[in-house]
Coordinates of C-alpha atoms in Angstrom, one line a residue:
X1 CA 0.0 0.0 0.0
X2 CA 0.7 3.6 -0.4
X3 CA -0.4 7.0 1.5
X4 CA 0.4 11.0 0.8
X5 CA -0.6 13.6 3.0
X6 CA -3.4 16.2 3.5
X7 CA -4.5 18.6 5.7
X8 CA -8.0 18.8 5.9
X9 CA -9.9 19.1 9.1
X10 CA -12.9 19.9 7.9
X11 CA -15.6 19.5 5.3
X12 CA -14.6 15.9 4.5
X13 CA -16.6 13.6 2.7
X14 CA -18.4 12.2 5.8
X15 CA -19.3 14.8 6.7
X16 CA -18.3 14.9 10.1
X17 CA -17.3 18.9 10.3
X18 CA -14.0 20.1 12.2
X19 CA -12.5 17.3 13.5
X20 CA -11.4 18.4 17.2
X21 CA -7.6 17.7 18.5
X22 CA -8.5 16.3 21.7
X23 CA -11.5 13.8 20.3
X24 CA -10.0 10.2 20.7
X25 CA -7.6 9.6 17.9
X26 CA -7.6 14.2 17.5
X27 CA -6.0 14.7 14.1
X28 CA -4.7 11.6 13.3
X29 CA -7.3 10.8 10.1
X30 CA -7.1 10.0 6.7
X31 CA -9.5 8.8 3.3
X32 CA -9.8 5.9 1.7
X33 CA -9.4 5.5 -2.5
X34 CA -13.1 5.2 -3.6
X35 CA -12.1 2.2 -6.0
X36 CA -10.8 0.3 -2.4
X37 CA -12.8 -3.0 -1.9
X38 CA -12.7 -1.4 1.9
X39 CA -14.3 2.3 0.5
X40 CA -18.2 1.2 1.2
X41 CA -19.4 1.8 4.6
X42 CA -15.7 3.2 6.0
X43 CA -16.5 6.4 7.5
X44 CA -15.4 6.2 11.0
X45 CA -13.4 3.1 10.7
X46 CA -9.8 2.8 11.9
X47 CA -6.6 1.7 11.0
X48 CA -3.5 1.3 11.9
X49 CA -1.0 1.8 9.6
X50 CA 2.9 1.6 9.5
X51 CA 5.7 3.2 7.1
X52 CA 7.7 0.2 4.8
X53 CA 11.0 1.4 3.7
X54 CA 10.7 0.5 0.6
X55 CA 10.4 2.0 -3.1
X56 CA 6.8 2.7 -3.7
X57 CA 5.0 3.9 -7.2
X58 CA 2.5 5.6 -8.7
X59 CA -0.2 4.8 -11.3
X60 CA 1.5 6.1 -13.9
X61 CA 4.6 4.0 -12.9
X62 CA 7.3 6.8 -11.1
X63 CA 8.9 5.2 -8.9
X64 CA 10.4 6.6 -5.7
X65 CA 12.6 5.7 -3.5
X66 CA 10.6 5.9 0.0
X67 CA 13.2 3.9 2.6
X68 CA 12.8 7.3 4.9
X69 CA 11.0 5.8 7.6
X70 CA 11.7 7.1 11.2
X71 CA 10.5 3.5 12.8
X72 CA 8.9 0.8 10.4
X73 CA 8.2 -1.3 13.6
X74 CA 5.9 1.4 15.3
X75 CA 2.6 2.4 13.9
X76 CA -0.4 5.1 14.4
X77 CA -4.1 4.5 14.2
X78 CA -6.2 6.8 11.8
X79 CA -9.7 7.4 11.4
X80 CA -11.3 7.8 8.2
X81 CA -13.1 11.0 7.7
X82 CA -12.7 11.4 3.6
X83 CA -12.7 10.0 0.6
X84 CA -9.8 10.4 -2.4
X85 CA -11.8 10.1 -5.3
X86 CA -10.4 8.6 -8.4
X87 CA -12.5 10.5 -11.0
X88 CA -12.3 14.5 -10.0
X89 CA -12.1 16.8 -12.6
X90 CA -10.8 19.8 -10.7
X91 CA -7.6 17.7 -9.9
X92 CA -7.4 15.1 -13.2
X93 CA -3.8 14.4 -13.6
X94 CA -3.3 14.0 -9.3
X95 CA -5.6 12.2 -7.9
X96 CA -5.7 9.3 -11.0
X97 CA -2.1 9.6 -10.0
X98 CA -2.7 8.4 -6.5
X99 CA -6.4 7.0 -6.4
X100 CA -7.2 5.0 -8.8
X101 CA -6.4 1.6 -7.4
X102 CA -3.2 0.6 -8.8
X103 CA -2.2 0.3 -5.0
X104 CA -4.1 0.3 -1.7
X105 CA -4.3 3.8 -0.8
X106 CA -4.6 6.6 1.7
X107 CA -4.7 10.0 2.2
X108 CA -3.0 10.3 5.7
X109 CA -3.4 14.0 7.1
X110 CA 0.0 15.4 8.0
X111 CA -0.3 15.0 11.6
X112 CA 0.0 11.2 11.5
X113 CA 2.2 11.2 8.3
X114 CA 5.1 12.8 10.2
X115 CA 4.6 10.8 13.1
X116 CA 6.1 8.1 10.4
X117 CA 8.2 10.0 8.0
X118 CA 9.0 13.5 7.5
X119 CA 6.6 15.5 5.6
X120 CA 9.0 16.7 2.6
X121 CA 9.0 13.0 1.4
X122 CA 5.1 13.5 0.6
X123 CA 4.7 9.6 -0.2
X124 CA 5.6 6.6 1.7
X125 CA 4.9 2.9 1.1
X126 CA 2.7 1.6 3.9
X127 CA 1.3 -1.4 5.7
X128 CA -2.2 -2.0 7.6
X129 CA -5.0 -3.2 8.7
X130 CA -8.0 -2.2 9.8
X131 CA -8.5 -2.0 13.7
X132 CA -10.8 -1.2 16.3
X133 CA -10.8 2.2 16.9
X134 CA -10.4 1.9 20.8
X135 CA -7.1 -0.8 20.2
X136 CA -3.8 0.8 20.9
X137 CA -0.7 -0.4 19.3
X138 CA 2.2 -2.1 21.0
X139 CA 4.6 0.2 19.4
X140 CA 3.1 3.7 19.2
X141 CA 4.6 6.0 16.4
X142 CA 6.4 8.8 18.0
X143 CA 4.6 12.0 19.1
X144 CA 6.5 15.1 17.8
X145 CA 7.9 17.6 20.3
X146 CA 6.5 20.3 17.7
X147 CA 4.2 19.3 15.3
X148 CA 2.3 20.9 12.5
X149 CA 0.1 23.5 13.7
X150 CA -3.7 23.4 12.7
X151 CA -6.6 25.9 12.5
X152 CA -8.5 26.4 15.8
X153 CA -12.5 25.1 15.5
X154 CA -14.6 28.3 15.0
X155 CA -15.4 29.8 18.0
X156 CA -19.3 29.4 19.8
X157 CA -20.1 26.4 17.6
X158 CA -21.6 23.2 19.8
X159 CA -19.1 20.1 19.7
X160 CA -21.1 17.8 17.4
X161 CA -22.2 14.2 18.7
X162 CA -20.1 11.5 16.7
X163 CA -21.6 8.0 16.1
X164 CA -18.3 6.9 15.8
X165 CA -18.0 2.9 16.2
X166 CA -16.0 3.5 20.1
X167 CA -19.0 5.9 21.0
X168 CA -22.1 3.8 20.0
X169 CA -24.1 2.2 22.3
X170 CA -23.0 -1.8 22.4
X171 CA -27.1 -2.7 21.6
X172 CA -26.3 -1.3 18.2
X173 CA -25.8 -3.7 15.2
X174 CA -25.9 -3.0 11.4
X175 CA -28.7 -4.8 9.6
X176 CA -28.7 -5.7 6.2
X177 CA -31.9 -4.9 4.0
X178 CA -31.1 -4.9 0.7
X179 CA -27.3 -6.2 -1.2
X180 CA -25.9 -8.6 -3.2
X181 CA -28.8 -8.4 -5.4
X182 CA -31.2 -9.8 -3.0
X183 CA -33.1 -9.3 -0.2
X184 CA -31.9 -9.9 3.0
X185 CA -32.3 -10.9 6.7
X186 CA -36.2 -11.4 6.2
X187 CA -37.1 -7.9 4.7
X188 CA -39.6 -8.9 1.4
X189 CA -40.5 -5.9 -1.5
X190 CA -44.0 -4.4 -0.6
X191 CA -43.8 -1.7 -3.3
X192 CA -47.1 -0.8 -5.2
X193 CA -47.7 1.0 -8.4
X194 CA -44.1 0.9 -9.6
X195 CA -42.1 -0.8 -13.2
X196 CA -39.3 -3.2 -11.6
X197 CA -36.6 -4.0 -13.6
X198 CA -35.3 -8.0 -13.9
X199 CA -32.7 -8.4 -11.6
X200 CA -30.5 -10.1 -15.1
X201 CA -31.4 -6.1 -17.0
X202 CA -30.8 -4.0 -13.4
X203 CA -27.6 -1.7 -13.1
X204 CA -24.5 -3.6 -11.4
X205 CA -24.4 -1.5 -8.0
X206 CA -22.0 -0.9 -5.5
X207 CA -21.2 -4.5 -4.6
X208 CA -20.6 -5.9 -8.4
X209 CA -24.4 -7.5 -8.0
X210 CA -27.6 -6.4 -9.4
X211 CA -29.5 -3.0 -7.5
X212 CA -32.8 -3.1 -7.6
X213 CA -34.0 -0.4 -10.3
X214 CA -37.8 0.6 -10.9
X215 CA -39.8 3.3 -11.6
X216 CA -42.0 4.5 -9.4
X217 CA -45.2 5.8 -10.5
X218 CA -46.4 8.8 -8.9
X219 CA -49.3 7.0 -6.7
X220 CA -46.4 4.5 -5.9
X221 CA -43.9 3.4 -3.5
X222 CA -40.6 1.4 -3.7
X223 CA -41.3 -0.7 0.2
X224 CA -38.7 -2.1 2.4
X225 CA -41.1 -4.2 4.4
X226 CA -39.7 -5.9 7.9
X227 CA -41.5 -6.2 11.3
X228 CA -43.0 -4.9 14.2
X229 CA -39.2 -3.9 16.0
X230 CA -37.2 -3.7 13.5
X231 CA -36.6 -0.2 14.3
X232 CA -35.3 -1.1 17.8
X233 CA -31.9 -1.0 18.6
X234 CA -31.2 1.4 15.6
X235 CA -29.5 4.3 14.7
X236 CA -30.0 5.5 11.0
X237 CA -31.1 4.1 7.2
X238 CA -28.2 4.0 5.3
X239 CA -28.8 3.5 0.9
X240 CA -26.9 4.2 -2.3
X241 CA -28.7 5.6 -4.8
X242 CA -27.4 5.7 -8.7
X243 CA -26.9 9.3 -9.5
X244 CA -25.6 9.2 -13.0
X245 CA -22.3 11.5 -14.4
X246 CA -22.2 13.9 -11.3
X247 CA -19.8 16.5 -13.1
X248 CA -18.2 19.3 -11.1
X249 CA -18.9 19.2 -7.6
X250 CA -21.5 16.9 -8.1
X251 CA -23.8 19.7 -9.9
X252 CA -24.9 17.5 -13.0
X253 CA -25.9 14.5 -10.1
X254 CA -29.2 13.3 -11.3
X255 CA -30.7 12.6 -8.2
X256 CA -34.5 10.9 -8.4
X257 CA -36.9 13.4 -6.9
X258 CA -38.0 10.8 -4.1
X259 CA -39.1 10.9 -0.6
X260 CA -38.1 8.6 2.1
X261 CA -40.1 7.9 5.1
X262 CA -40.7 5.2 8.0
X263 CA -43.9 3.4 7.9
X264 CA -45.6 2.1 11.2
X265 CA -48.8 0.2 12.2
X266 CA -50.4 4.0 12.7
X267 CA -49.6 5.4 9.4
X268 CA -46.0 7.0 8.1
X269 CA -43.9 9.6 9.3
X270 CA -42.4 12.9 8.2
X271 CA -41.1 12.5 4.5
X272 CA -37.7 13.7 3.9
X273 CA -36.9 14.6 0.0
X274 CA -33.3 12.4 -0.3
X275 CA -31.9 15.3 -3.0
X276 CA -32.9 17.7 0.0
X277 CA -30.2 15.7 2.2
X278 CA -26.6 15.9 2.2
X279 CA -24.9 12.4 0.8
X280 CA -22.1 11.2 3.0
X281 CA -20.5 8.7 0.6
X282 CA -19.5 8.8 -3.4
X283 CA -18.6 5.8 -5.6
X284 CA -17.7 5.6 -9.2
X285 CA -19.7 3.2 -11.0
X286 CA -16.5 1.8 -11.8
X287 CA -12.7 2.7 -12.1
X288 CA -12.1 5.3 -14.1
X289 CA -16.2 6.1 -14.6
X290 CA -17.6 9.5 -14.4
X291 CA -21.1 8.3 -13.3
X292 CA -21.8 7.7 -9.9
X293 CA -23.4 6.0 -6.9
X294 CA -24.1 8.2 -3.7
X295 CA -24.4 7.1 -0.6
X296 CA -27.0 8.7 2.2
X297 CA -27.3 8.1 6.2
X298 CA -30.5 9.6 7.6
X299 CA -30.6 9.0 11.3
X300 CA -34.1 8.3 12.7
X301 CA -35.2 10.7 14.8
X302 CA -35.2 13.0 11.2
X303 CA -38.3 11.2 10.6
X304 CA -39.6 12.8 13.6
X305 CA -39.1 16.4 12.7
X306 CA -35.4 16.5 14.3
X307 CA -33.0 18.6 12.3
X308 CA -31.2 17.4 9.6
X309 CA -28.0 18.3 10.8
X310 CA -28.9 15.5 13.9
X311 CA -26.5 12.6 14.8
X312 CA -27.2 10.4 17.5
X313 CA -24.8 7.4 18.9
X314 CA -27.9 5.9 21.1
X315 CA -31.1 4.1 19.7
X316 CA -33.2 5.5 23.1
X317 CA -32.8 9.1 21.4
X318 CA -35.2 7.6 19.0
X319 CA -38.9 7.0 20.0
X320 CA -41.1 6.4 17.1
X321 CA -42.9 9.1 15.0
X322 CA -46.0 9.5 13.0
X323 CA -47.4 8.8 16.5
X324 CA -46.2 5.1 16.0
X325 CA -43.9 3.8 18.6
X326 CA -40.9 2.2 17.8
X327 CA -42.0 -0.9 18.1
X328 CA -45.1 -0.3 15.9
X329 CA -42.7 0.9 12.8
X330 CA -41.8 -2.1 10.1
X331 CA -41.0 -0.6 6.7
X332 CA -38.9 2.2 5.1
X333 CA -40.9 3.5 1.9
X334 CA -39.3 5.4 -0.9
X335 CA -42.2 7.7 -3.0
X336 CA -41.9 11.0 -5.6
X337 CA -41.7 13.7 -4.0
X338 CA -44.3 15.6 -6.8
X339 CA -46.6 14.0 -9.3
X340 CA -44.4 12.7 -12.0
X341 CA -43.2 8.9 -12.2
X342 CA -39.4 8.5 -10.8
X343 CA -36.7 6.3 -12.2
X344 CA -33.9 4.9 -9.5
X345 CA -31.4 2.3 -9.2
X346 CA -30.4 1.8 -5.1
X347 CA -28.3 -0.4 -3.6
X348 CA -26.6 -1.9 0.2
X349 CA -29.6 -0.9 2.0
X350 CA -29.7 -1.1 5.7
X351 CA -30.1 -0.2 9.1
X352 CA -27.2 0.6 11.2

């Protein structure tokens, strides 16, 4: 594997804001490659990663000669916070340079990159694995007597709440609804009025299987139907959604005009228009492809009129809505937002 450095802080791709120095792990983050087999679902995860003096490369085959490590038997734990896309138009020639899968990858932020090498070498050969993001390593990279300064938060904003994996509530566990190109874990399709497409004709989603791609009519509804508790012991939905050749800064992103909403034994709850909500996660459709899959995490008290900016890291901050209970809720429904029949292709959906 391979890594170069960054500095960002803030406004990464999972949108988790200013990342605070004295949170557990502070500045010591990085981004995955989105053409990793690791990329889906990483937002949060750790690893631990260690400089290899060695020659390392990039993908268009320069070499360099990279055996500057300060200690190749210590290591430093990173959290992932952003994503280096392969396709990005405002930086071509670089990031195909470093993101586009000829090598594992990272994007280390230059607080744990000189912890391992010093920052004029830009690009070090690595080794890893990914870790719990409580586990401490035997051998701990050295801290610097004087490292890199950063830029202080902005004063009189609230400390957001992280539903980072070491701050969950242990009663938490993903659940799969929708992947591989099936259904899963007992959820069945209760959509109405809408135009499936065969699974053998559907776009190859995020997971190299089928989505599931319809249109849905504008008295319709693409349903996710489960069971009285399914809801219990959750945090969020989670769903990719195909978005088509997003352009620059995702402006050309053809988003379906769709609402999402819980269903319950007493009726549904607040609808939330998906192209109203900020995705957290971006895939190519393949290496090198300019069309995309986006990925969205709506945590579940949105669907009781929360804010949209709401994280929560325990399922007892959510108690039903659309006066159902949680334990009266079964199925997450997917509808247009305005009269006209909608077109979409999504993918690895779940609860987490």
């Amino acid at each position: 594997a391979k890594c170069n450095l960054t500095g960002v802080l803030s406004a990464g791709g999972c949108n988790y804001g200013y990342i605070y120095q004295d949170e557990h792990l502070g500045w010591d983050v990085g981004a995955l490659s989105d053409v990793s087999n690791e990329y889906v679902d990483s937002c949060g995860l750790c690893y631990e990663v260690a400089c290899e003096n060695d020659w390392t490369s990039s993908f268009y085959n320069e070499t360099f000669d990279r055996r500057v490590c300060y200690d190749s038997s210590a290591s430093v734990v990173i959290r992932i916070v952003d994503t280096c896309p392969c396709t990005y138009p405002a930086n071509w020639w670089n990031n195909k340079r470093w993101c586009c899968g000829d090598k594992d990858h990272f994007d280390l932020s230059m607080w744990a990159f000189e912890k391992l090498a010093e920052l004029r070498y830009g690009i070090i050969a690595l080794r890893y694995r990914q870790v719990p993001c409580w586990y401490t390593p035997p051998k701990q990279a050295r801290k610097l007597d004087h490292p890199s300064p950063g830029n202080s938060p902005p004063s009189g904003v609230p400390r957001p709440t992280r539903d980072w994996p070491e701050y969950r509530s242990s009663a938490v566990s993903q659940r799969s609804i929708y992947d591989q190109g099936s259904w899963q874990n007992g959820f069945y399709d209760s959509s109405w009025n809408t135009w499936p497409v065969a699974s053998k004709d559907a776009r190859t989603g995020i997971t190299n299987k089928p989505s599931l791609c319809t249109t849905v009519r504008q008295n319709g509804g693409l349903a996710f139907h489960g069971w009285n508790g399914v809801f219990q012991n959750q945090l969020a939905i989670e769903f990719w959604v195909y978005v088509g050749v997003a352009g620059w800064e995702g402006k050309s992103a053809k988003i379906p005009d769709v609402a999402v909403t819980l269903m319950g034994n007493k009726g549904g709850c607040k609808q939330l228009r998906v192209m109203d909500m900020k995705p957290i996660m971006f895939k190519p459709a393949c290496t090198f492809c300019a069309d995309y899959w986006w990925g969205w995490k709506v945590y579940l008290p949105l669907f009781d009129g929360a804010d949209k900016s709401t994280v929560i890291n325990d399922p007892s901050a959510f108690r039903g809505c659309g006066g159902n209970s949680v334990w009266d809720l079964h199925s997450i429904n997917f509808q247009p937002t305005y009269n006209t029949d909608q077109y979409m292709c999504i993918d690895h959906v779940m609860l987490a």
